[in-house]
Tab-separated table of C-alpha atoms and ligand atoms in Angstrom:
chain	number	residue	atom	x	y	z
P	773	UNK	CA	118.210	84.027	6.207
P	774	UNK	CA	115.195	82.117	7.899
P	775	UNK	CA	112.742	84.913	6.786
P	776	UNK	CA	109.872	82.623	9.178
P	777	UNK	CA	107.902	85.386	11.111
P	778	UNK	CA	107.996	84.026	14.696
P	779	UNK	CA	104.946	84.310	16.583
P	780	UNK	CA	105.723	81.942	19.619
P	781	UNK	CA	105.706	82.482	23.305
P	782	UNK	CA	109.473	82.253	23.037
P	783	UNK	CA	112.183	82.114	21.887
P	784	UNK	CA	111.308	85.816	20.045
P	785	UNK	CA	113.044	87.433	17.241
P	786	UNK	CA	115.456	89.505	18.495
P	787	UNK	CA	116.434	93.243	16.585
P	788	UNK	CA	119.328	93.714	14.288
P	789	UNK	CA	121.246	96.014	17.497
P	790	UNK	CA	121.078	93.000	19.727
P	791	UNK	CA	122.573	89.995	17.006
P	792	UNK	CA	125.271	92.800	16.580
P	793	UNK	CA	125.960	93.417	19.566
P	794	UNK	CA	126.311	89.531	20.523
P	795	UNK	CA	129.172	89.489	17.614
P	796	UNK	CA	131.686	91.419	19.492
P	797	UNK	CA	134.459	89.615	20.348
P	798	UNK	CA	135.105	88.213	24.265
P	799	UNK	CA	137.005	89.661	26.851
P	800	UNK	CA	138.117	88.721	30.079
P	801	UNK	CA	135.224	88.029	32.849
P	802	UNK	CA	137.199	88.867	35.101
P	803	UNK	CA	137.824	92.858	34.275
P	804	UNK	CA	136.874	95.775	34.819
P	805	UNK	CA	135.428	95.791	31.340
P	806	UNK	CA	133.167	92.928	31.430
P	807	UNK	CA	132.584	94.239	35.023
P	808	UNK	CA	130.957	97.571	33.674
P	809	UNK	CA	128.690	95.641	31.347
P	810	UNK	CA	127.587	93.100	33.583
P	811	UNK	CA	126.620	96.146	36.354
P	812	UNK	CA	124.853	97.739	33.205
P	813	UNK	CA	122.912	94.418	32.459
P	814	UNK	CA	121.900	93.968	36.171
P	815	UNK	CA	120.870	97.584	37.131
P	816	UNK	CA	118.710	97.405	34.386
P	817	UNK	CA	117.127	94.490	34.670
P	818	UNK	CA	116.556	96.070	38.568
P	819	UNK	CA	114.701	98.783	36.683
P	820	UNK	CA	112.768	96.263	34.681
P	821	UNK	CA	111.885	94.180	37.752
P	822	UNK	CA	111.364	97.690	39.592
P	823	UNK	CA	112.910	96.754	42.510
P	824	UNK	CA	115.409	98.654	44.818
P	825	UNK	CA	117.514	95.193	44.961
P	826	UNK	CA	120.070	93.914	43.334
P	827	UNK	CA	119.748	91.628	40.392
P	828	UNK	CA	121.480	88.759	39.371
P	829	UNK	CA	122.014	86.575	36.248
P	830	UNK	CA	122.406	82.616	35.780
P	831	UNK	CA	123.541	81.111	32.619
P	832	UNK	CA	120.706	78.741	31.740
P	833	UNK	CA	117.053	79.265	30.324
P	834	UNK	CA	114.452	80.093	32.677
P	835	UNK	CA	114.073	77.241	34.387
P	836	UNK	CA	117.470	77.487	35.781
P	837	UNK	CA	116.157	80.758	37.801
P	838	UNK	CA	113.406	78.830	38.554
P	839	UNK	CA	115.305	75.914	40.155
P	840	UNK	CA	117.758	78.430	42.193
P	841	UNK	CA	114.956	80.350	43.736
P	842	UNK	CA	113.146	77.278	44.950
P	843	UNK	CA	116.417	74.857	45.959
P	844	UNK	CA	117.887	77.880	47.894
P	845	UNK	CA	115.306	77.963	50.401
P	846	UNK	CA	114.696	74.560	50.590
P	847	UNK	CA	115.512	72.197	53.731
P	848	UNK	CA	114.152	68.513	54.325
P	849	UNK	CA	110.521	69.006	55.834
P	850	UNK	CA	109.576	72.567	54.681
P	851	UNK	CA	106.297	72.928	53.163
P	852	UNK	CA	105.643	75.104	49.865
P	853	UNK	CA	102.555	76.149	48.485
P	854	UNK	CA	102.737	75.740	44.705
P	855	UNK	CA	99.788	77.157	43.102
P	856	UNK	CA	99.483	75.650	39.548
P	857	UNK	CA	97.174	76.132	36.955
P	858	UNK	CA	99.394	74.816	33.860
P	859	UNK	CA	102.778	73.873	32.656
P	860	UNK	CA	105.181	76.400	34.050
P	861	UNK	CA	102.962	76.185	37.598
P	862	UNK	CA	103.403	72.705	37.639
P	863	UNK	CA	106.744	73.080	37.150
P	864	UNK	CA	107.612	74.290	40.101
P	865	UNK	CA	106.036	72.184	42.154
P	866	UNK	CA	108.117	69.359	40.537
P	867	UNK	CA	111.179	71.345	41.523
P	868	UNK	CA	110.189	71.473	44.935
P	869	UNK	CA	109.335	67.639	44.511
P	870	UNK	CA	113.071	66.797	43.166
P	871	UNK	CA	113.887	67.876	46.528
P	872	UNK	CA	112.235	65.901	48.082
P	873	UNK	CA	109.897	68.726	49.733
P	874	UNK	CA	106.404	68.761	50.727
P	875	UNK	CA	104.668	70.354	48.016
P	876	UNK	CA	101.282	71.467	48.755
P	877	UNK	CA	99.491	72.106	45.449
P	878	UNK	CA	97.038	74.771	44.493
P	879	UNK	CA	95.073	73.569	41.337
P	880	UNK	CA	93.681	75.898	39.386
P	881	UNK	CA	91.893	75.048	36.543
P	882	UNK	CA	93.925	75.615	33.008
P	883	UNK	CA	92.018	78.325	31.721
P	884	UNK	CA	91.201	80.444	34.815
P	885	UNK	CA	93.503	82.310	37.022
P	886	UNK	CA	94.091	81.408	40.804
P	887	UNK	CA	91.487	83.536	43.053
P	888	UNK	CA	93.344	84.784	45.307
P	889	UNK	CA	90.981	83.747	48.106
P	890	UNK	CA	91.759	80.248	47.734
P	891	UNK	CA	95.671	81.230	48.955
P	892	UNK	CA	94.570	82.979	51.786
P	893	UNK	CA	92.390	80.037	52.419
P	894	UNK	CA	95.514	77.666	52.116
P	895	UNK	CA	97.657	79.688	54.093
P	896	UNK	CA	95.461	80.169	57.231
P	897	UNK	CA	94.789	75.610	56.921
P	898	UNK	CA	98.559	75.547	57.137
P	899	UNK	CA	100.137	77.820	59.214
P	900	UNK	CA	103.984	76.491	58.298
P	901	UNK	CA	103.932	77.391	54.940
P	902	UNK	CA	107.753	78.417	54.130
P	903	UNK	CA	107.005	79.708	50.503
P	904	UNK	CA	104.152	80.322	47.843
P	905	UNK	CA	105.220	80.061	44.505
P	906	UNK	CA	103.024	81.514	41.595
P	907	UNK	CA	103.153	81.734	37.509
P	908	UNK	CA	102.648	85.669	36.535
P	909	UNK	CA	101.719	84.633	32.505
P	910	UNK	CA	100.944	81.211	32.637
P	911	UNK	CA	102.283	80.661	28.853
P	912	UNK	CA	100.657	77.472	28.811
P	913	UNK	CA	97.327	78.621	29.053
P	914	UNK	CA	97.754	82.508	28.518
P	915	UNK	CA	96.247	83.495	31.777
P	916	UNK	CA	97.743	86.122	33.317
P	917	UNK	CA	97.610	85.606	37.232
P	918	UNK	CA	96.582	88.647	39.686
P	919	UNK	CA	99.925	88.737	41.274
P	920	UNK	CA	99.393	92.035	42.755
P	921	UNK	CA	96.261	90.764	44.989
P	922	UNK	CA	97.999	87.511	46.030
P	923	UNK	CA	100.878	89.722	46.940
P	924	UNK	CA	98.668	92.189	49.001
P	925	UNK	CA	97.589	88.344	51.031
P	926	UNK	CA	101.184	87.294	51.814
P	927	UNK	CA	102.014	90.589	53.318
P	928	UNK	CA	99.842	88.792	56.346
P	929	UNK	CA	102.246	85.608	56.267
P	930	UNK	CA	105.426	84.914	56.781
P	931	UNK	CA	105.697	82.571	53.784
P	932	UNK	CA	108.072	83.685	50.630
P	933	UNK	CA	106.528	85.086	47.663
P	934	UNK	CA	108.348	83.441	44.416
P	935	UNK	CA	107.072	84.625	41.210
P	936	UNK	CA	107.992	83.314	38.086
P	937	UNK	CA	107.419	86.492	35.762
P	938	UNK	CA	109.703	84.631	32.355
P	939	UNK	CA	106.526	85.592	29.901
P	940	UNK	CA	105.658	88.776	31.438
P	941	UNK	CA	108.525	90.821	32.551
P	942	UNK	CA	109.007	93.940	30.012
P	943	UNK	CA	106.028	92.671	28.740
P	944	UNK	CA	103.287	93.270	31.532
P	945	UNK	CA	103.395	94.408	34.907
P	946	UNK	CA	105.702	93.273	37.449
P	947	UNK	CA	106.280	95.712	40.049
P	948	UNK	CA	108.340	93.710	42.592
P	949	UNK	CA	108.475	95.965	45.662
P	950	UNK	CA	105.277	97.361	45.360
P	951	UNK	CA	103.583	93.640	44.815
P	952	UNK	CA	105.968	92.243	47.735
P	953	UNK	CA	107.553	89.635	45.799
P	954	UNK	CA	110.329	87.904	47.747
P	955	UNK	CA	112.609	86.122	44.936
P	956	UNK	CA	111.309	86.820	41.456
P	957	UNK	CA	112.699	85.186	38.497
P	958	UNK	CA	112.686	85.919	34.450
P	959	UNK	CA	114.602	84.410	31.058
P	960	UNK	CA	115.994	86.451	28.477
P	961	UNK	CA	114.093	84.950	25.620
P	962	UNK	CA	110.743	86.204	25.991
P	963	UNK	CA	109.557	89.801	26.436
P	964	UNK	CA	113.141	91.245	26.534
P	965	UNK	CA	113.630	89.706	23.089
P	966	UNK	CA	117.134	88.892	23.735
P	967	UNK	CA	118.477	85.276	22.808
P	968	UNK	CA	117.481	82.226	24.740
P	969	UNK	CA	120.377	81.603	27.470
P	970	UNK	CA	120.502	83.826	30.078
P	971	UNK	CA	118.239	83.898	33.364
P	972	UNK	CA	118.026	86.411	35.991
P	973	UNK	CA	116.604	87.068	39.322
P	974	UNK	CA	116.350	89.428	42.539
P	975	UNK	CA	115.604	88.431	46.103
P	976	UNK	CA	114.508	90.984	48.931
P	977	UNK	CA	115.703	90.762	52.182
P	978	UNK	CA	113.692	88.788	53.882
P	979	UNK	CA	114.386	85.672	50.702
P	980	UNK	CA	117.993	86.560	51.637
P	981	UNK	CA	117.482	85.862	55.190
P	982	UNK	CA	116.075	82.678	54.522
P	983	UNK	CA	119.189	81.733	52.028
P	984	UNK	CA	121.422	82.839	54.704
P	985	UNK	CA	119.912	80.378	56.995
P	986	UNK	CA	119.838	77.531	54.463
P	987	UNK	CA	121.932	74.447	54.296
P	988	UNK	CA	120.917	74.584	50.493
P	989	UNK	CA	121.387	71.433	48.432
P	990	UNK	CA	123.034	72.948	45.446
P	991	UNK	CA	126.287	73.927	44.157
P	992	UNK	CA	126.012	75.812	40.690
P	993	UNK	CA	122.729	77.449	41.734
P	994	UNK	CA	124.011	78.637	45.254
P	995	UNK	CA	123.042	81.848	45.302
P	996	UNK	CA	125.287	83.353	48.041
P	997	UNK	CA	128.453	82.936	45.251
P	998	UNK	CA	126.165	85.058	42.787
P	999	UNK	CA	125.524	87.893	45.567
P	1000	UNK	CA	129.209	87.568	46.437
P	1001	UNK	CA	130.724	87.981	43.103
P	1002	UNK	CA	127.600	90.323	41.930
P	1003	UNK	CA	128.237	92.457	44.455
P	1004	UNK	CA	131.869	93.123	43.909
P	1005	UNK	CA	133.718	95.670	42.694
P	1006	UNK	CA	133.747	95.028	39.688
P	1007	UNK	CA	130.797	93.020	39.813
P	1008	UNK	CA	131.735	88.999	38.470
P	1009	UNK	CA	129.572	85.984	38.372
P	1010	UNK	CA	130.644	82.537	40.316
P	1011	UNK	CA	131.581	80.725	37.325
P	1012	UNK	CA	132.198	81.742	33.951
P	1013	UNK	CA	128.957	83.943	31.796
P	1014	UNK	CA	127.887	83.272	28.641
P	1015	UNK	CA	129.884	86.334	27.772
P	1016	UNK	CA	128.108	86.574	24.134
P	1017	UNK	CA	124.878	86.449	25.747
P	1018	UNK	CA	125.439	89.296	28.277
P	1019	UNK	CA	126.179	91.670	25.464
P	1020	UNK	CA	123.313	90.648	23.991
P	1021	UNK	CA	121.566	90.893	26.905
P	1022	UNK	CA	122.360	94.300	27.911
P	1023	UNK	CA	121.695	95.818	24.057
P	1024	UNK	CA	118.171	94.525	24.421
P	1025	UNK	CA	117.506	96.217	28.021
P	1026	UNK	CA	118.778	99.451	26.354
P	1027	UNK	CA	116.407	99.110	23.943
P	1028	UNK	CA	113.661	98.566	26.534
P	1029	UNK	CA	114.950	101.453	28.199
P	1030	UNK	CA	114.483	104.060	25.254
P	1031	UNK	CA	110.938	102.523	24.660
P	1032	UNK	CA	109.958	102.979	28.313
P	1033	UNK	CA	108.642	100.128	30.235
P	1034	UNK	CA	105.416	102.042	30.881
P	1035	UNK	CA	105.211	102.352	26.784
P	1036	UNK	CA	106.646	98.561	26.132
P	1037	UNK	CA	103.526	97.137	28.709
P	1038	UNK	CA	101.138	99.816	26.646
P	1039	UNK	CA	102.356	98.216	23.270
P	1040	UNK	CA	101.821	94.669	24.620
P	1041	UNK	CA	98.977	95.429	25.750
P	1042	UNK	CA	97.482	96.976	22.723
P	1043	UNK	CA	98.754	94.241	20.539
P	1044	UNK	CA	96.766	91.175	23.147
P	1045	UNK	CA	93.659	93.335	22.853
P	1046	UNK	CA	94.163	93.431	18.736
P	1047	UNK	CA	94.772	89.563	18.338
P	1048	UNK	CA	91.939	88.716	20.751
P	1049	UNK	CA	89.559	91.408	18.472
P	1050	UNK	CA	90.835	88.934	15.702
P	1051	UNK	CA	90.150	85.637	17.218
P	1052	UNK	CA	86.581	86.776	17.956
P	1053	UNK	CA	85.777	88.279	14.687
P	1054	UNK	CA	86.913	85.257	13.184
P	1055	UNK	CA	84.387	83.354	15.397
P	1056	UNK	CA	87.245	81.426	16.746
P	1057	UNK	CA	87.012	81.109	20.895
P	1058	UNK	CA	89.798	82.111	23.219
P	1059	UNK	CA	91.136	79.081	25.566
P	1060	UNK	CA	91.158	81.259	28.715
P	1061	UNK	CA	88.599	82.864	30.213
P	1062	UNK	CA	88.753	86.997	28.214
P	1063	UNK	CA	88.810	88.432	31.843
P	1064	UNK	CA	92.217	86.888	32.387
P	1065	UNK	CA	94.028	86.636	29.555
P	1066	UNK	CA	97.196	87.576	29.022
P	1067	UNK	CA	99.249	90.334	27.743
P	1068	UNK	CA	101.454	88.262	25.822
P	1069	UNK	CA	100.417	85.193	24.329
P	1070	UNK	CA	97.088	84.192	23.328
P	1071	UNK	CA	95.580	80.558	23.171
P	1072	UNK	CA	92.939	79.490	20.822
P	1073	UNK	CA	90.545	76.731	20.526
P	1074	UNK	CA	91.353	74.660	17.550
P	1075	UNK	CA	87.875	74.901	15.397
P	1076	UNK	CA	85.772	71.784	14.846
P	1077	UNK	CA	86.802	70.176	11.766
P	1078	UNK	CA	90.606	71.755	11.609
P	1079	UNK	CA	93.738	69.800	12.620
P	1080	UNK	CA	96.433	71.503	14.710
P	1081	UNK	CA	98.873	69.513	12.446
P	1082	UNK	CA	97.229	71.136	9.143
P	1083	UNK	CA	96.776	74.295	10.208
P	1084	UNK	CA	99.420	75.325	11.850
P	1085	UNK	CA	101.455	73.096	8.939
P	1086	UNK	CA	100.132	75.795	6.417
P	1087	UNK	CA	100.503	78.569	8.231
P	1088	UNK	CA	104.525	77.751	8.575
P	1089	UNK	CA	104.835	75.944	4.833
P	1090	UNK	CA	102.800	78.478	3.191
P	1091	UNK	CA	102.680	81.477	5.123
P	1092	UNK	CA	105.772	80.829	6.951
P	1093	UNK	CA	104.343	82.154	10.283
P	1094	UNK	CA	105.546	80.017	13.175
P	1095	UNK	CA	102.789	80.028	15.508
P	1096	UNK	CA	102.924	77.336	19.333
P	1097	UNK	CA	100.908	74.557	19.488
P	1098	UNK	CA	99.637	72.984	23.253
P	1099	UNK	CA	101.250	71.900	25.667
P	1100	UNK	CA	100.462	68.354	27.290
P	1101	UNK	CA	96.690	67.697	27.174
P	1102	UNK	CA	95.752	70.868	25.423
P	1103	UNK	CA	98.387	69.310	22.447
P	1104	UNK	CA	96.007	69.151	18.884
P	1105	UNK	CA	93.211	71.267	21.035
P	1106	UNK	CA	94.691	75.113	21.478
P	1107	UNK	CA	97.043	77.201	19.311
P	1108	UNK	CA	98.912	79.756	20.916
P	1109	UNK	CA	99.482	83.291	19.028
P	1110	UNK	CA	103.094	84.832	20.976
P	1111	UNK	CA	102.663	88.798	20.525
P	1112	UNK	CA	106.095	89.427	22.914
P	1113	UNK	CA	109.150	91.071	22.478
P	1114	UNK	CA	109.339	93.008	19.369
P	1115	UNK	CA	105.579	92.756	18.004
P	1116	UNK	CA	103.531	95.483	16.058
P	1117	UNK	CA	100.692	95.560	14.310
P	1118	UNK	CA	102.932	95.074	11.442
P	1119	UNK	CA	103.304	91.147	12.824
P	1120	UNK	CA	99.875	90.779	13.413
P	1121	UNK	CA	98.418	92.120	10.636
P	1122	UNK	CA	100.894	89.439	8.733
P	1123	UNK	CA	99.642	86.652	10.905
P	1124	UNK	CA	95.765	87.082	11.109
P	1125	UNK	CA	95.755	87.678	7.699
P	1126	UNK	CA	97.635	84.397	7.177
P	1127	UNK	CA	95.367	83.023	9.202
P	1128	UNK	CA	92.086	83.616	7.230
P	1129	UNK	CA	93.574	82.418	4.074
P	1130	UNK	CA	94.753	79.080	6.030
P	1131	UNK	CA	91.328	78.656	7.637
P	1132	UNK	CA	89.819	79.537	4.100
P	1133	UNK	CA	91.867	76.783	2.248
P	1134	UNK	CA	90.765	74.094	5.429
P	1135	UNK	CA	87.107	75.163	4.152
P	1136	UNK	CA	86.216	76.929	7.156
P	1137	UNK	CA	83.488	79.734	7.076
P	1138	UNK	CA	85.795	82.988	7.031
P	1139	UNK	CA	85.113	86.151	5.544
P	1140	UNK	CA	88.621	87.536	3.954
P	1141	UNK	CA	89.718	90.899	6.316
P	1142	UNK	CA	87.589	90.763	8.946
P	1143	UNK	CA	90.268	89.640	11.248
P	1144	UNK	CA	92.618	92.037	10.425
P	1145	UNK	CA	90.043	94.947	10.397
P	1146	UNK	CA	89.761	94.147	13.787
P	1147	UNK	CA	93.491	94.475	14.547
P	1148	UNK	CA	93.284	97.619	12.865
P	1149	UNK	CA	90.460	99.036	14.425
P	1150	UNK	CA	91.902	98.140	17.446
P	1151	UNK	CA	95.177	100.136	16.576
P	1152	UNK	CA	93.544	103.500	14.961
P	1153	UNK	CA	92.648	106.068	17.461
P	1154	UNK	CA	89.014	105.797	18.280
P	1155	UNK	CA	88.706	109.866	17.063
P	1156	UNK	CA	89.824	108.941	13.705
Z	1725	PLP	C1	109.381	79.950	28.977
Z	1725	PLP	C2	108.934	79.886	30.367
Z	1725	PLP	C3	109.753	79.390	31.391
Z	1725	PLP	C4	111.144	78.905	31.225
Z	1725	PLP	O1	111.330	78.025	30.233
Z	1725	PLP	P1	112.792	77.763	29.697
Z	1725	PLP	O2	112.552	76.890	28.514
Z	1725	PLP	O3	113.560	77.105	30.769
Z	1725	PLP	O4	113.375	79.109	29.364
Z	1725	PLP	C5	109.283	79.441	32.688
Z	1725	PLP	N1	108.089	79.930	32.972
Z	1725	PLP	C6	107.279	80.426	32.030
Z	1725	PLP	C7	105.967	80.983	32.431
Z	1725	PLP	C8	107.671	80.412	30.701
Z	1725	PLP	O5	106.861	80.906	29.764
């Protein structure tokens, strides 16, 4: 077995209950029995997105959620504000590009998080925006964006509210209703620790008014089929699931649901605030700005005199941690610690220790333990 500890912003390990799970053999998609599991799977992840609506999967990674939320309320002229400050932000303005759509960006610089002054700013210059779209955990960067405040904004506007929340949901705090969010969208690979595959999303009324009104250019993604077949009795999707990956799927939301969402966001949570204790003890520097860093992954500076290529080549060969490089120009400058899914202290004691005996060997200035004193101290209870 490929013993490599994984501590990536996705794909994440996934537990023993879930790989078992995906083993059982396939039955019809069409049946009552698939039917019960695939209402399971979608109720929860309801729960998870705390939303009164009805959830729906895609087979396809995240960006296949992210594709069907923007394409089905797309039509020739529209304008969409795409607020991007990163990878995954930039992504979907170049979905609403592909369409040939009026994207008008937001740029935020990689590092910070959007204020969300600047949207209400944007929205009252352009009164016809149809949609904002937003990154919750810009994995990219690990910024977590205030998607609560720029919620509480669009409630004066008639624009759509699409978060992506693929690094943050069961991770950090999504509260869909209660933050006003329109079509939200998530992968399975991240924070739910299931298997990379499977995307879902949920759409309030008003997003479904605007679907219902859209002469949508897509066929797979059309998201009336998914409400149609979702919402039947039993419940089906259009075409045919990744059948393996729905079983999966639903044995990791179960495990979600014994933790408690409320204690799974804690235990994130905990865990960011131990690996950034690390970094700092270490005298390494954070990417983002502390104030808005995120819950789930954390990016680091590379040090002055360190290669990404040799330290994150030890760390694998020797240590056989698996930590995430950058991403476009931040490539050879950040390294980017995932603590999602699954993670305890148990991982990160593991990988910060790993890491002082990497950036000892590279013949940087480390004292041996301070890092993961820090990620202890950060764990004991402070009356200890
Ligand atoms: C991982 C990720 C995605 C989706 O990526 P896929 O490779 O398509 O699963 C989208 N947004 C964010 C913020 C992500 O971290």
């Amino acid at each position: 077995m490929n013993e490599t500890l994984l501590m990536i912003p996705g794909p994440t390990r996934v537990s023993p209950r879930v790989l078992k799970a995906m083993s059982e053999n396939i039955v019809n998609h069409r049946s009552a029995i698939f039917g019960k599991i695939l209402s399971e799977t979608t109720e929860m992840m309801s729960e998870v997105f705390q939303t009164e609506n009805h959830s729906y999967m895609i087979t396809g990674s995240g960006t296949a959620a992210m594709e069907a939320a923007v394409e089905n309320i797309l039509e020739t002229g529209d304008k969409i504000l795409n607020i991007v400050g990163g990878k995954f932000g930039e992504r979907f303005m170049n979905i609403v590009k592909s369409h040939g759509v009026n994207s008008l960006p937001l740029m935020v610089e990689w590092g910070d998080a959007v204020n969300p002054d600047d949207v209400k700013n944007a929205l009252e210059e352009n009164e016809d925006i149809k949609a904002v779209t937003l990154v919750h955990n810009e994995t990219s960067t690990g910024v977590a964006n205030p998607i609560k405040e720029v919620g509480k904004i669009l409630t004066d506007y008639d624009a759509l509210y699409i978060v992506d929340t693929v690094s943050s949901l069961g991770g950090d705090e999504v509260y869909v209703d209660d933050y006003g969010i329109d079509i939200c969208v998530t992968g399975s690979q991240k924070c739910l620790a299931a298997p990379p595959g499977l995307a879902a999303l949920t759409l309030s009324n008003d997003a479904w008014e605007v679907v219902e009104r859209t002469d949508s250019q897509t066929y797979y993604f059309d998201l009336k089929k998914y409400r149609k077949s979702g919402d039947a009795e039993p419940p089906e999707t259009p075409y045919t699931p990744a059948v393996s990956l729905t079983y999966a799927l639903n044995e990791a939301l179960k495990v979600v649901m014994e933790e408690g969402l409320r204690n799974r966001i804690k235990r994130h949570k905990l865990a960011a605030k131990a690996t950034r204790n690390a970094i700092k003890s270490l005298d390494l520097e954070l990417f983002p700005k502390e104030e808005v860093s995120s819950t789930t992954v954390t990016a680091v500076n590379i040090p002055e005199g360190v290669t990404d290529r040799e330290f994150r080549g030890i760390m694998r060969d020797k240590y056989h941690v698996e930590l995430a490089g950058g991403q476009d120009h931040l490539k050879g400058n950040v390294f980017r610690i995932g603590h999602m899914g699954n993670i305890t202290h148990r991982e990160l004691i593991t990988t910060i220790s790993a890491m002082e005996m990497t950036l000892r060997e590279l013949d940087f200035d480390v004292e041996m333990g301070e890092g993961v004193a820090a990620v202890a101290d950060t764990y004991l209870p402070e009356d200890l």
